[in-house]
């Protein structure tokens, strides 16, 4: 926010998107993540400093096991860092309570997992409504309308009553994307969203994310193994062994 | 929110038919057995027709004699003993004396009918409250005059006369003796063994020599206290009176043991005698034993329910992770599983209640137990349901609570397992 204020005189008249791009959305300061198992200690992230600005579409690449998923879970507040500070939209969330964390996850973040993580007992529509279920004061009707709108965007409006087990992998991933979109979050974190899909499906999903970033200014961080996809994004970050290398 | 939780619970239960079936079956079956057993128990020792004033009643029906050589004798009482030492008590409102019932052959044409016959005094009809379908009880004057009059139950009227109505004034032959029917009452279940019979006649028509001085006989006393609070006073006076009963054979006999017990205690005193050696009514042992058996019986299904619930929630670890990732607080997750568990348990409870109802109808309808009409005990149902809900909630919510405190990634990976 402060950078916006100081730079704003220079940027007068610039499109809102550009103005936004100089404001940090996610800031990792000295982030460290160490996993302890019975005997081994794995340093998954080693003193990472990284800023993702508002409206950016960033892709993250690196060999398997270098800490990409760990990085994304920390950004999505799905796990706690061993050390360092995370700021979301200018606020340090590291000391947030369960309730405050839940609120940020619900309002600001939409997560797309590599293995979809749909709830098999729920229909497609109910899966997509899930984030809205935790919004205080939203009526059932509004929840349904928003979920339907999100399904419309991913082209699955005809499948609302199906269950995840009745869908193909690509369709499931699109449901997962619709679920991430339903709450209209400012940030989308996608962990290898096309990793389990064939290239045609992968391209479709990539287009969807690009559209979202361009039209709605959603900040997106995507982990991928696909160079082609990574090059479609504005910024590419490479990781190796728990550290950012470029 | 509650509504969407309920909707969700319903969907989950429908989607997981096997789990739902096992859980519901466990809950319903346990509740059913519990309700049936309690209904039978209550039926035997609860305040029911014709002993509806059971809270004011004590029974003297067995005498225990301890011999000096260590031997024991356990026997029903003589009329003389009851008439002289019990009927004369001052604290009770009324004292009824009756014989035990005995199967007595009777004939309708060529058909043999085994009727259970009991000899009673007139007070018997005042202490107990029989429902008279027609006619009335025999009175003091009938007993004094050894009148050959009888009260019969409806089934006997139907079997003997072919009709339940208009039989007052007709003659029934029992034990080769003619009795004029004076009243017809509703059937009394056989477990009420101080009041039950098919035919009741004046005690004075008994072939026994009632005034013969002896201890043992074939009789019992039903004592009605003025109020339930007065029962201890009645029992105290009874104990004092019994001290005055002389030992017929002071050389051979050590002492007499005769008590006025509440119905449950009178059963227990006999049942538990191998353990208590007649030193107490044995309730202090019987109740813990019954409670222990009941707990043991419920333990297995409870463990099963807990096990199923825990593994079910472990299975849903990834669901918990997803919900957390999209903004569920720990509290919301716990409430979700709470609603789900209570919902499931309540369905199981209602199912168990219906099963118990059907089972009791079937048992009542069969001739397994004479004249038995079992009823559901709502209080026990409420308690059992409460216990089930408690286990359901405990077993469902505790693991949900633990998992809701995991980091979302851990739950997503199923680290709960
Ligand atoms: N829950 C965990 N417990 C122990 N080690 C873990 C755990 N999660 C990840 N790791 C380890 O941390 C490192 C980084 O993992 P991850 O972030 O999943 O890598 P990537 O997504 O880049 O393949 C790996 O060495 C992995 O084995
Ligand atoms: Mg990964």
XYZ file of C-alpha atoms and ligand atoms in Angstrom:
691
model
C 0.000 0.000 0.000
C 2.735 2.419 0.923
C 4.528 1.910 -2.399
C 1.317 2.781 -4.196
C 1.061 6.015 -2.293
C 4.621 7.093 -2.957
C 4.571 6.134 -6.622
C 1.093 7.249 -7.456
C 1.967 10.776 -8.662
C 4.152 9.261 -11.356
C 1.506 6.836 -12.390
C -1.403 9.187 -12.640
C -3.550 8.180 -15.557
C -2.054 4.712 -15.784
C -4.539 1.815 -16.020
C -5.657 0.411 -12.690
C -3.965 -2.892 -13.489
C -0.545 -1.309 -13.711
C -1.122 0.634 -10.560
C -2.040 -2.585 -8.807
C 1.024 -4.349 -10.043
C 3.280 -2.448 -7.777
C 1.408 -3.412 -4.671
C 2.513 -6.634 -2.975
C -0.218 -9.216 -2.542
C 1.855 -12.020 -1.051
C 5.124 -11.351 0.669
C 7.368 -14.088 2.048
C 10.088 -12.836 4.387
C 12.877 -15.210 5.359
C 10.558 -18.182 5.092
C 11.862 -21.483 6.311
C 10.091 -24.811 6.377
C 11.593 -27.864 8.004
C 9.799 -31.220 8.109
C 10.640 -33.504 10.963
C 10.081 -37.190 10.525
C 11.215 -39.899 12.923
C 14.883 -39.630 12.124
C 15.247 -37.319 9.146
C 14.979 -33.578 9.044
C 14.079 -32.165 5.618
C 14.627 -28.515 4.874
C 11.921 -27.964 2.273
C 12.335 -24.200 2.078
C 15.498 -22.371 3.012
C 15.179 -18.664 3.823
C 12.943 -17.734 0.915
C 12.227 -14.074 0.233
C 9.621 -13.538 -2.432
C 7.024 -10.951 -3.324
C 4.037 -11.546 -5.568
C 2.341 -8.314 -6.618
C -1.348 -7.744 -7.086
C -2.611 -8.884 -10.467
C 0.512 -10.844 -11.311
C 0.445 -14.279 -12.926
C 3.555 -16.085 -11.698
C 4.605 -19.609 -12.508
C 6.906 -21.677 -10.325
C 9.119 -24.404 -11.747
C 11.736 -26.711 -10.387
C 12.588 -30.391 -10.016
C 10.396 -32.681 -7.986
C 10.965 -32.344 -4.257
C 12.464 -28.842 -4.432
C 9.714 -27.355 -2.258
C 7.177 -25.941 -4.748
C 4.115 -27.481 -3.093
C 5.408 -26.441 0.294
C 5.787 -22.885 -0.964
C 2.227 -22.832 -2.271
C 0.732 -24.309 0.910
C 2.443 -21.638 2.939
C 1.126 -18.904 0.651
C -2.350 -20.449 0.921
C -2.095 -20.560 4.722
C -2.543 -24.310 4.616
C 0.528 -24.809 6.769
C 2.722 -22.872 9.131
C 6.304 -21.924 8.288
C 9.019 -23.017 10.683
C 10.443 -19.528 10.535
C 9.858 -16.179 8.835
C 6.835 -14.017 8.121
C 4.051 -14.183 5.570
C 2.143 -11.073 4.611
C -1.092 -11.248 2.684
C -2.327 -7.968 1.293
C -0.057 -6.046 3.625
C -0.875 -7.913 6.824
C 1.348 -10.363 8.635
C -0.768 -13.462 9.067
C 1.775 -15.597 10.835
C 0.238 -14.999 14.254
C -3.398 -15.198 13.150
C -5.892 -17.274 15.121
C -7.787 -20.197 13.605
C -10.778 -17.926 12.991
C -8.777 -15.164 11.343
C -6.895 -17.642 9.166
C -10.181 -19.236 8.123
C -11.485 -15.829 7.127
C -8.470 -15.029 4.963
C -8.534 -18.460 3.314
C -12.233 -18.053 2.657
C -12.285 -14.514 1.299
C -8.914 -13.995 -0.315
C -7.620 -17.352 -1.493
C -8.750 -20.049 -3.871
C -6.623 -23.174 -3.954
C -6.409 -25.636 -6.844
C -4.766 -28.933 -5.950
C -2.950 -31.236 -8.302
C -5.086 -34.161 -7.149
C -8.315 -32.103 -7.231
C -9.385 -32.926 -3.660
C -13.081 -32.838 -4.403
C -15.415 -34.239 -1.754
C -16.746 -37.438 -3.250
C -19.886 -37.487 -1.114
C -21.016 -34.162 -2.502
C -22.439 -33.328 -5.915
C -20.568 -31.035 -8.282
C -22.753 -28.095 -7.266
C -22.290 -28.756 -3.552
C -18.542 -29.029 -4.037
C -18.441 -25.667 -5.760
C -20.671 -24.077 -3.115
C -18.307 -25.215 -0.377
C -16.318 -21.967 0.118
C -19.563 -19.978 0.176
C -20.950 -22.202 2.920
C -18.512 -20.534 5.266
C -19.524 -16.989 4.386
C -21.657 -15.519 7.112
C -25.042 -14.271 6.004
C -25.062 -15.615 2.461
C -28.411 -17.122 1.530
C -28.717 -20.560 0.002
C -30.067 -18.996 -3.140
C -27.128 -16.680 -3.595
C -24.732 -19.538 -2.936
C -26.362 -21.590 -5.637
C -26.346 -18.731 -8.145
C -22.681 -17.984 -7.569
C -21.725 -21.638 -7.793
C -23.667 -21.972 -11.025
C -21.949 -18.911 -12.435
C -18.560 -20.428 -11.602
C -19.538 -23.721 -13.230
C -20.706 -21.800 -16.260
C -17.243 -20.255 -16.562
C -15.548 -23.640 -16.608
C -18.150 -25.056 -19.001
C -19.650 -27.581 -16.638
C -23.093 -26.139 -16.043
C -24.657 -29.321 -17.421
C -22.994 -31.458 -14.781
C -24.137 -29.835 -11.561
C -25.939 -32.900 -10.229
C -23.162 -35.357 -11.019
C -20.807 -36.723 -8.443
C -17.026 -36.429 -8.828
C -16.689 -40.162 -9.474
C -18.856 -39.770 -12.573
C -16.511 -37.220 -14.175
C -13.290 -37.447 -16.183
C -10.017 -36.084 -14.786
C -10.276 -32.867 -16.812
C -13.834 -32.322 -15.699
C -12.880 -32.881 -12.081
C -10.095 -30.341 -12.342
C -12.533 -27.865 -13.834
C -14.889 -28.450 -10.912
C -11.958 -27.774 -8.608
C -11.272 -24.540 -10.498
C -14.916 -23.533 -10.270
C -14.723 -24.148 -6.530
C -11.663 -21.909 -6.313
C -13.466 -19.210 -8.331
C -16.806 -19.395 -6.560
C -15.783 -17.165 -3.703
C -14.291 -14.570 -6.097
C -10.913 -14.607 -4.336
C -8.165 -12.133 -5.128
C -5.572 -14.863 -5.151
C -5.575 -18.212 -6.896
C -2.919 -20.741 -5.996
C -2.698 -23.669 -8.386
C -0.413 -26.627 -7.686
C 0.249 -28.384 -10.998
C -3.351 -27.871 -12.117
C -2.684 -29.590 -15.425
C -0.264 -32.226 -14.177
C -2.797 -35.016 -14.339
C -4.357 -33.977 -17.639
C -3.612 -34.484 -21.311
C -2.246 -31.496 -23.221
C -5.563 -30.464 -24.824
C -7.230 -30.365 -21.431
C -4.175 -28.642 -20.035
C -4.367 -25.876 -22.615
C -8.042 -25.321 -21.893
C -7.365 -24.919 -18.216
C -4.413 -22.663 -18.856
C -6.641 -20.429 -21.016
C -9.166 -20.292 -18.248
C -6.563 -19.112 -15.749
C -5.120 -16.566 -18.188
C -8.585 -15.142 -18.817
C -9.213 -14.859 -15.127
C -5.960 -13.012 -14.595
C -6.539 -10.587 -17.462
C -10.207 -9.900 -17.008
C -10.596 -9.886 -13.251
C -7.072 -9.010 -12.202
C -6.816 -12.127 -10.063
C -3.353 -12.737 -8.676
C -2.283 -16.241 -9.686
C 0.632 -18.384 -8.591
C 0.891 -21.649 -10.485
C 3.302 -24.523 -10.062
C 3.960 -26.337 -13.325
C 6.345 -28.725 -15.014
C 5.382 -27.518 -18.474
C 7.792 -24.928 -19.946
C 5.241 -23.883 -22.585
C 2.663 -23.044 -19.999
C 5.174 -21.315 -17.781
C 6.190 -19.051 -20.651
C 2.617 -17.890 -21.087
C 2.781 -16.241 -17.665
C 4.355 -12.875 -16.887
C 6.968 -14.092 -14.483
C 8.708 -17.406 -14.003
C 10.375 -18.347 -10.763
C 12.700 -21.331 -10.567
C 13.359 -23.290 -7.423
C 16.100 -25.699 -6.575
C 16.520 -27.543 -3.322
C 14.433 -25.213 -1.216
C 15.728 -21.950 -2.592
C 14.769 -19.606 -5.376
C 17.383 -19.694 -8.117
C 15.891 -17.250 -10.595
C -26.297 -23.224 8.829
C -28.047 -25.971 10.786
C -30.210 -26.736 7.808
C -27.264 -27.081 5.448
C -25.528 -29.307 8.021
C -28.653 -31.467 8.185
C -28.851 -31.610 4.430
C -25.214 -32.545 4.291
C -25.628 -35.190 6.990
C -28.507 -36.695 5.086
C -26.526 -36.772 1.855
C -23.509 -38.314 3.521
C -25.637 -41.002 5.145
C -27.269 -41.840 1.846
C -23.971 -41.920 0.016
C -22.370 -44.203 2.574
C -25.031 -46.833 2.748
C -22.883 -49.579 4.204
C -21.530 -47.490 7.025
C -24.974 -46.072 7.709
C -26.481 -49.520 7.798
C -23.880 -50.909 10.214
C -24.175 -47.930 12.544
C -27.936 -47.831 12.503
C -28.177 -51.563 12.973
C -25.825 -51.453 15.964
C -27.674 -48.613 17.639
C -31.144 -49.903 16.848
C -30.476 -53.492 17.856
C -28.867 -52.564 21.175
C -31.661 -50.181 22.034
C -34.247 -52.768 21.099
C -32.786 -55.482 23.334
C -32.385 -53.019 26.168
C -35.967 -51.833 25.864
C -37.346 -55.362 25.690
C -35.372 -56.493 28.740
C -36.372 -53.422 30.710
C -39.994 -53.852 29.693
C -39.935 -57.412 31.026
C -38.153 -56.357 34.172
C -40.515 -53.487 34.788
C -43.403 -55.734 34.031
C -42.331 -58.109 36.777
C -41.407 -55.669 39.509
C -42.952 -52.343 38.468
C -46.183 -50.876 39.801
C -48.729 -52.479 37.508
C -52.188 -53.951 37.648
C -53.314 -55.131 40.098
C -50.395 -54.015 42.253
C -50.562 -50.407 41.185
C -49.960 -49.123 44.719
C -46.706 -51.038 44.836
C -44.865 -48.106 46.414
C -46.952 -48.662 49.538
C -46.722 -52.462 49.561
C -44.485 -54.936 51.284
C -44.691 -58.684 51.002
C -44.062 -61.429 53.541
C -43.889 -64.679 51.665
C -40.919 -66.688 52.835
C -39.601 -67.871 56.149
C -36.007 -68.793 56.645
C -35.136 -71.053 59.560
C -31.540 -71.483 60.656
C -30.826 -74.746 62.448
C -28.162 -75.165 65.077
C -26.490 -77.886 63.055
C -25.958 -75.321 60.310
C -28.883 -76.405 58.142
C -31.366 -74.033 56.553
C -35.047 -74.261 55.784
C -36.834 -71.954 53.442
C -40.582 -72.185 53.287
C -43.826 -70.298 52.733
C -45.682 -69.329 55.877
C -48.547 -70.779 57.821
C -51.864 -68.963 58.005
C -51.649 -69.088 61.761
C -48.348 -67.209 61.864
C -49.569 -64.486 59.498
C -52.951 -64.174 61.189
C -51.517 -63.906 64.678
C -48.380 -61.816 64.151
C -48.875 -59.918 60.917
C -52.560 -59.135 60.660
C -52.346 -57.589 64.113
C -49.713 -55.014 63.126
C -50.835 -51.469 63.857
C -48.770 -49.370 61.485
C -50.116 -50.720 58.176
C -53.354 -49.555 56.676
C -54.327 -53.068 55.658
C -52.952 -56.584 55.700
C -54.127 -59.161 53.161
C -53.466 -62.876 53.512
C -53.683 -65.304 50.638
C -52.455 -68.737 49.691
C -50.013 -69.385 46.908
C -51.682 -70.401 43.647
C -51.800 -73.987 42.532
C -52.781 -75.566 39.267
C -56.085 -77.320 39.819
C -57.790 -79.509 37.281
C -61.232 -78.528 36.139
C -63.414 -79.947 33.388
C -65.537 -78.368 30.718
C -67.411 -81.283 29.247
C -64.612 -83.683 28.394
C -61.990 -81.010 28.138
C -59.524 -80.642 31.013
C -58.701 -77.088 32.016
C -55.797 -76.416 34.363
C -56.883 -73.466 36.461
C -54.613 -71.685 38.898
C -56.508 -71.407 42.160
C -55.747 -69.024 45.015
C -57.413 -68.747 48.413
C -57.678 -65.206 49.723
C -59.240 -63.171 52.495
C -61.533 -60.223 51.819
C -58.828 -57.605 52.437
C -56.945 -58.997 49.440
C -59.448 -57.204 47.212
C -58.933 -53.914 49.031
C -55.159 -53.991 49.045
C -54.956 -54.805 45.347
C -56.947 -52.948 42.751
C -58.448 -55.399 40.365
C -60.506 -54.263 37.410
C -63.867 -55.888 37.699
C -65.453 -56.488 34.317
C -68.616 -57.549 36.051
C -69.790 -58.501 39.523
C -67.675 -57.733 42.555
C -65.229 -59.174 45.046
C -66.300 -61.402 47.900
C -66.695 -59.662 51.238
C -65.739 -60.219 54.867
C -69.100 -61.930 55.474
C -68.514 -64.386 52.596
C -65.132 -65.270 54.050
C -66.527 -65.680 57.564
C -69.285 -67.925 56.269
C -66.873 -69.860 54.053
C -69.249 -69.111 51.210
C -68.543 -70.984 47.985
C -68.131 -67.923 45.821
C -65.382 -67.161 43.333
C -63.798 -64.366 41.353
C -62.475 -65.522 37.980
C -60.470 -63.849 35.274
C -61.740 -63.139 31.781
C -59.821 -65.896 30.084
C -61.263 -68.447 32.484
C -64.762 -67.070 31.884
C -64.230 -67.415 28.165
C -62.742 -70.891 28.359
C -65.102 -72.270 30.946
C -68.363 -70.623 29.984
C -67.614 -69.705 26.395
C -68.346 -66.048 27.131
C -66.877 -63.215 29.155
C -70.200 -61.586 30.001
C -73.191 -62.649 32.031
C -71.299 -65.326 33.941
C -71.935 -63.864 37.394
C -74.221 -66.234 39.290
C -73.194 -69.275 37.273
C -71.396 -72.196 38.836
C -67.791 -73.193 38.256
C -66.416 -76.493 39.523
C -62.842 -76.258 40.735
C -61.111 -78.907 42.781
C -64.353 -80.910 42.683
C -66.064 -78.112 44.556
C -68.884 -75.919 43.286
C -68.323 -72.162 43.410
C -70.755 -69.474 42.374
C -69.061 -66.831 40.242
C -69.313 -63.469 41.940
C -67.008 -61.360 39.782
C -64.934 -61.340 36.599
C -61.625 -59.432 36.506
C -59.068 -58.574 33.859
C -56.320 -61.155 33.445
C -53.369 -60.783 35.801
C -49.964 -61.682 34.361
C -48.362 -64.783 35.873
C -45.270 -62.882 36.980
C -47.352 -61.129 39.614
C -47.110 -64.228 41.675
C -48.532 -62.721 44.864
C -51.765 -61.698 43.177
C -52.030 -63.763 39.988
C -54.568 -66.595 39.615
C -57.326 -67.788 37.315
C -59.769 -68.349 40.137
C -59.819 -66.697 43.579
C -61.969 -68.130 46.366
C -62.414 -67.382 50.104
C -59.524 -68.598 52.199
C -61.938 -70.316 54.555
C -62.957 -72.789 51.855
C -59.430 -74.191 51.819
C -59.127 -77.811 52.898
C -56.181 -76.763 55.128
C -56.632 -76.440 58.868
C -55.990 -72.710 59.040
C -55.578 -72.469 62.780
C -53.022 -75.234 63.086
C -50.077 -73.855 65.031
C -46.973 -74.272 62.939
C -44.452 -72.120 61.105
C -44.514 -73.382 57.572
C -47.548 -73.408 55.368
C -48.698 -72.189 51.997
C -49.527 -68.545 52.660
C -48.283 -65.021 52.131
C -49.186 -61.565 53.352
C -49.457 -58.386 51.305
C -49.142 -55.386 53.586
C -50.338 -51.953 52.505
C -48.709 -49.010 54.294
C -50.587 -45.755 54.778
C -48.131 -44.026 52.487
C -44.900 -44.930 50.748
C -43.044 -42.893 53.351
C -44.604 -45.072 56.008
C -43.130 -48.302 54.615
C -39.993 -48.235 56.808
C -42.156 -47.827 59.903
C -44.259 -50.810 58.835
C -41.119 -52.851 58.264
C -39.740 -51.867 61.660
C -42.917 -52.901 63.445
C -42.902 -56.123 61.439
C -39.352 -56.938 62.534
C -40.260 -56.303 66.188
C -43.337 -58.523 65.916
C -41.312 -61.341 64.425
C -39.034 -61.358 67.453
C -42.017 -62.498 69.502
C -42.638 -65.584 67.355
C -41.635 -68.516 69.535
C -39.311 -71.156 68.119
C -41.265 -74.414 68.000
C -38.063 -76.391 68.543
C -35.553 -74.293 70.497
C -33.159 -77.242 70.767
C -32.770 -77.784 67.035
C -33.489 -74.293 65.696
C -31.163 -71.372 66.006
C -33.363 -68.490 64.792
C -36.129 -67.437 62.406
C -35.733 -64.956 59.642
C -38.869 -63.355 58.296
C -39.090 -59.983 56.602
C -41.623 -57.696 55.012
C -39.925 -56.787 51.759
C -40.745 -54.607 48.858
C -41.438 -56.666 45.761
C -37.974 -56.325 44.241
C -36.315 -57.053 47.590
C -38.460 -60.127 48.129
C -37.191 -61.565 44.830
C -33.672 -60.530 45.585
C -33.644 -62.025 49.085
C -34.280 -65.482 47.600
C -32.219 -65.032 44.479
C -29.140 -63.685 46.227
C -29.307 -65.984 49.272
C -26.348 -68.120 48.143
C -24.224 -64.976 48.414
C -25.863 -63.180 51.320
C -26.696 -66.293 53.354
C -29.964 -64.573 54.249
C -28.168 -61.815 56.133
C -29.724 -59.129 53.921
C -32.173 -58.694 51.068
C -29.241 -58.786 48.639
C -30.282 -55.662 46.727
C -26.929 -54.091 47.464
C -25.449 -56.940 45.395
C -28.217 -57.468 42.888
C -28.370 -53.897 41.617
C -24.645 -53.612 40.878
C -24.742 -57.037 39.204
C -27.669 -56.018 37.007
C -26.059 -52.691 36.196
C -22.801 -54.489 35.389
C -24.552 -56.900 33.069
C -26.361 -54.050 31.350
C -23.106 -52.158 30.911
C -21.341 -55.233 29.613
C -24.140 -55.755 27.160
C -23.914 -52.173 25.943
C -20.130 -52.049 25.983
C -19.620 -54.017 22.804
C -22.028 -52.024 20.634
C -20.691 -48.818 22.154
C -17.116 -49.788 21.278
C -18.299 -50.770 17.842
C -20.024 -47.442 17.366
C -16.970 -45.563 18.568
C -14.726 -47.586 16.295
C -16.915 -47.048 13.249
C -17.237 -43.364 13.950
C -13.544 -42.848 14.503
C -12.549 -44.661 11.340
C -15.273 -42.913 9.398
C -13.929 -39.531 10.389
C -10.353 -40.608 9.751
C -11.487 -41.569 6.283
C -12.820 -38.098 5.874
C -9.547 -36.516 6.859
C -9.089 -35.149 3.368
C -12.589 -33.664 3.426
C -11.673 -31.876 6.630
C -8.519 -30.589 4.946
C -10.480 -29.303 1.962
C -13.025 -27.592 4.161
C -10.314 -25.921 6.188
C -8.516 -24.851 3.030
C -11.676 -23.088 1.894
C -12.419 -21.311 5.124
C -14.015 -23.640 7.644
C -13.038 -22.871 11.213
C -12.365 -25.693 13.652
C -15.643 -24.857 15.393
C -17.675 -25.156 12.206
C -16.133 -28.535 11.405
C -16.871 -29.837 14.858
C -20.476 -28.651 14.645
C -20.837 -30.290 11.263
C -19.811 -33.671 12.662
C -21.858 -33.068 15.777
C -25.011 -32.557 13.752
C -24.189 -35.548 11.595
C -23.697 -37.811 14.597
C -26.746 -36.667 16.509
C -28.812 -37.039 13.382
C -27.580 -40.572 12.797
C -28.034 -41.543 16.424
C -31.557 -40.190 16.535
C -32.523 -42.151 13.446
C -31.013 -45.236 15.090
C -32.947 -44.463 18.248
C -36.247 -44.182 16.461
C -35.515 -47.387 14.586
C -34.654 -49.162 17.843
C -37.839 -47.910 19.424
C -39.927 -49.219 16.560
C -38.147 -52.574 16.638
C -38.680 -52.839 20.397
C -42.349 -52.021 19.942
C -42.754 -54.743 17.335
C -40.789 -57.242 19.437
C -42.883 -56.542 22.532
C -46.071 -56.913 20.529
C -44.841 -60.252 19.235
C -43.857 -61.484 22.705
C -47.131 -60.287 24.209
C -49.080 -61.910 21.412
C -47.362 -65.254 21.816
C -48.336 -67.492 24.735
C -44.787 -67.525 26.026
C -45.774 -65.852 29.278
C -49.335 -66.138 30.528
C -51.368 -62.945 30.150
C -48.265 -60.850 29.607
C -48.773 -57.422 28.071
C -45.465 -55.655 27.757
C -45.154 -51.950 27.384
C -42.388 -49.638 26.315
C -40.717 -47.717 29.047
C -40.283 -44.166 27.792
C -38.001 -43.166 30.573
C -35.564 -45.949 29.770
C -35.842 -45.105 26.106
C -34.919 -41.517 26.866
C -31.955 -42.599 28.969
C -30.728 -45.129 26.462
C -31.028 -42.605 23.682
C -29.120 -40.095 25.757
C -26.351 -42.624 26.335
C -26.263 -43.442 22.626
C -26.128 -39.790 21.667
C -23.371 -39.340 24.211
C -21.270 -42.124 22.686
C -22.150 -40.990 19.195
C -21.091 -37.456 19.933
C -18.008 -38.466 21.844
C -16.845 -40.881 19.183
C -17.706 -38.605 16.302
C -16.712 -35.281 17.628
C -13.561 -36.052 19.498
C -11.674 -37.243 16.395
C -13.258 -34.436 14.373
C -12.034 -32.002 16.984
C -8.527 -33.436 16.880
C -8.418 -33.329 13.115
C -9.883 -29.879 12.895
C -6.809 -28.695 14.778
C -4.427 -30.129 12.187
C -2.974 -27.858 9.571
C -5.025 -28.206 6.362
C -2.127 -29.838 4.496
C -1.769 -32.484 7.173
C -5.485 -33.265 7.037
C -5.360 -33.341 3.229
C -2.613 -35.923 3.351
C -4.690 -37.983 5.770
C -2.220 -37.520 8.589
C -5.075 -38.208 10.951
C -4.629 -41.895 10.199
N 4.630 -33.758 5.278
C 5.935 -33.929 4.987
N 6.725 -34.576 5.843
C 8.041 -34.756 5.580
N 8.654 -34.292 4.488
C 7.909 -33.635 3.573
C 6.503 -33.423 3.786
N 6.026 -32.735 2.716
C 7.080 -32.545 1.903
N 8.198 -33.069 2.408
C 9.529 -33.025 1.815
O 9.822 -31.682 1.571
C 10.460 -31.559 0.314
C 9.665 -30.618 -0.587
O 8.421 -31.242 -0.920
P 7.376 -30.572 -1.905
O 7.157 -29.194 -1.463
O 6.218 -31.459 -1.964
O 8.159 -30.615 -3.278
P 7.600 -30.391 -4.745
O 6.207 -29.967 -4.672
O 8.509 -29.367 -5.285
O 7.779 -31.687 -5.439
C 10.598 -32.958 -0.248
O 11.865 -33.443 0.074
C 9.573 -33.736 0.487
O 9.969 -35.062 0.625
Mg 4.424 -30.830 -5.519
